[in-house]
Amino acid sequence: MTAALDAIHARIAAAARAAGRDPAAVTLVAVSKQQPPEAVAGALAAGHRVFGENRVQEAQARWTPLRPQHPDLHLRLIGPLQSNKAPEAVALFDAIDSVDRPKLARALADAVQKAGRAPQVLVQVNTGEEPQKAGVLPQDADAFIAEVRAVYGLPLAGLMCIPPVDEEPAMHFALLAQIAARNGLPELSMGMSGDFETAIRFGATMVRVGSALFGAR
Ligand SMILES: *Cc1c(COP(=O)(O)O)cnc(C)c1O
């Protein structure tokens, strides 16, 4: 696992330098969903601490026992969240990257109040305007971002997107970067195993890498 992590870090660093960016400005989010416990144990043993999961229950089962041994763990929810799971998500995750509607923002704000613990949040943007995909539409993003900040008071740090599988991702990354810039948001979670180098060229500050790191799910 150390070699696999080193290889991804080297690719991230090369992509950052090629774009005139500091490699340290790009965080590797290791996407551990559906991976066997050995894979995660290997990444932890190699010193990796930032992980992404897409389901609350799966993440709870995996990480609750590991937390006490790894107080510096940083867990990000990168999958869709149902409002009724907001309290569990707030209790477990250090960041929730899929905030995309007022009902969820309200549920998170309530959960934060009760828990006295506020994970960082990202707003997910459906840059491809795909009906089956989560995320706020690009034309509604500015208003929703303002609402997340002013009405719900959540600690909003940036944006996340998942481009359509059958399209050139570059234009989607560029669009996300543009929306973030005009809203003064520093964090951009974009890029997966197949396209993280492109995402870094367009300003990604977090890349979410699963299969290229751990192998196929
Ligand atoms: C599964 C997943 C990833 C990782 O995908 P890979 O192609 O395996 O790197 C990244 N982001 C999200 C939102 C995912 O659900």
PDB file of N, CA and C and ligand atoms in Angstrom, residues 31 33 54 78 160 162 192-194 208-212 217, ligand 1:
ATOM      1  N   VAL A  31     -10.582   6.987  -1.328  1.00  0.00           N
ATOM      2  CA  VAL A  31     -11.984   6.549  -1.290  1.00  0.00           C
ATOM      3  C   VAL A  31     -12.034   5.060  -0.943  1.00  0.00           C
ATOM      4  N   LYS A  33     -14.681   3.246   0.192  1.00  0.00           N
ATOM      5  CA  LYS A  33     -15.973   2.545   0.076  1.00  0.00           C
ATOM      6  C   LYS A  33     -15.795   1.188  -0.605  1.00  0.00           C
ATOM      7  N   ASN A  54     -19.000   6.812   0.853  1.00  0.00           N
ATOM      8  CA  ASN A  54     -20.233   7.329   0.256  1.00  0.00           C
ATOM      9  C   ASN A  54     -21.506   6.869   0.945  1.00  0.00           C
ATOM     10  N   ILE A  78     -18.705  11.622   0.834  1.00  0.00           N
ATOM     11  CA  ILE A  78     -18.694  12.090  -0.555  1.00  0.00           C
ATOM     12  C   ILE A  78     -19.927  11.614  -1.328  1.00  0.00           C
ATOM     13  N   MET A 160     -18.074  20.599  -4.712  1.00  0.00           N
ATOM     14  CA  MET A 160     -17.733  19.257  -5.192  1.00  0.00           C
ATOM     15  C   MET A 160     -18.534  18.977  -6.454  1.00  0.00           C
ATOM     16  N   ILE A 162     -19.189  15.731  -9.708  1.00  0.00           N
ATOM     17  CA  ILE A 162     -18.897  14.452 -10.365  1.00  0.00           C
ATOM     18  C   ILE A 162     -19.352  14.610 -11.826  1.00  0.00           C
ATOM     19  N   MET A 192     -11.352  12.059  -9.999  1.00  0.00           N
ATOM     20  CA  MET A 192     -11.366  10.708  -9.449  1.00  0.00           C
ATOM     21  C   MET A 192     -10.232   9.932 -10.129  1.00  0.00           C
ATOM     22  N   SER A 193     -10.244   8.600 -10.001  1.00  0.00           N
ATOM     23  CA  SER A 193      -9.123   7.811 -10.530  1.00  0.00           C
ATOM     24  C   SER A 193      -8.790   8.143 -11.987  1.00  0.00           C
ATOM     25  N   GLY A 194      -9.835   8.320 -12.810  1.00  0.00           N
ATOM     26  CA  GLY A 194      -9.596   8.470 -14.241  1.00  0.00           C
ATOM     27  C   GLY A 194      -9.248   9.878 -14.699  1.00  0.00           C
ATOM     28  N   ARG A 208     -10.456  12.733  -5.235  1.00  0.00           N
ATOM     29  CA  ARG A 208     -11.058  11.562  -4.575  1.00  0.00           C
ATOM     30  C   ARG A 208     -10.688  10.315  -5.371  1.00  0.00           C
ATOM     31  N   VAL A 209      -9.727   9.568  -4.848  1.00  0.00           N
ATOM     32  CA  VAL A 209      -9.190   8.445  -5.620  1.00  0.00           C
ATOM     33  C   VAL A 209      -9.482   7.119  -4.914  1.00  0.00           C
ATOM     34  N   GLY A 210     -10.208   6.250  -5.600  1.00  0.00           N
ATOM     35  CA  GLY A 210     -10.534   4.928  -5.048  1.00  0.00           C
ATOM     36  C   GLY A 210      -9.778   3.825  -5.764  1.00  0.00           C
ATOM     37  N   SER A 211     -10.304   3.421  -6.930  1.00  0.00           N
ATOM     38  CA  SER A 211      -9.763   2.233  -7.602  1.00  0.00           C
ATOM     39  C   SER A 211      -8.294   2.356  -8.013  1.00  0.00           C
ATOM     40  N   ALA A 212      -7.839   3.530  -8.389  1.00  0.00           N
ATOM     41  CA  ALA A 212      -6.427   3.677  -8.806  1.00  0.00           C
ATOM     42  C   ALA A 212      -5.480   3.461  -7.624  1.00  0.00           C
ATOM     43  N   ARG A 217     -13.220  -2.227  -7.129  1.00  0.00           N
ATOM     44  CA  ARG A 217     -14.141  -2.582  -6.054  1.00  0.00           C
ATOM     45  C   ARG A 217     -14.960  -3.795  -6.454  1.00  0.00           C
TER      46      ARG A 217
HETATM   47  C1  LIG B   1     -16.504   6.044  -5.675  1.00  0.00           C
HETATM   48  C2  LIG B   1     -16.289   7.494  -5.750  1.00  0.00           C
HETATM   49  C3  LIG B   1     -15.033   8.048  -6.079  1.00  0.00           C
HETATM   50  C4  LIG B   1     -13.822   7.203  -6.412  1.00  0.00           C
HETATM   51  O1  LIG B   1     -13.947   6.672  -7.678  1.00  0.00           O
HETATM   52  P1  LIG B   1     -12.697   5.951  -8.380  1.00  0.00           P
HETATM   53  O2  LIG B   1     -13.020   6.040  -9.819  1.00  0.00           O
HETATM   54  O3  LIG B   1     -12.661   4.562  -7.844  1.00  0.00           O
HETATM   55  O4  LIG B   1     -11.480   6.723  -8.032  1.00  0.00           O
HETATM   56  C5  LIG B   1     -14.906   9.424  -6.084  1.00  0.00           C
HETATM   57  N1  LIG B   1     -15.946  10.241  -5.804  1.00  0.00           N
HETATM   58  C6  LIG B   1     -17.167   9.758  -5.485  1.00  0.00           C
HETATM   59  C7  LIG B   1     -18.256  10.715  -5.187  1.00  0.00           C
HETATM   60  C8  LIG B   1     -17.380   8.377  -5.458  1.00  0.00           C
HETATM   61  O5  LIG B   1     -18.600   7.923  -5.139  1.00  0.00           O
END
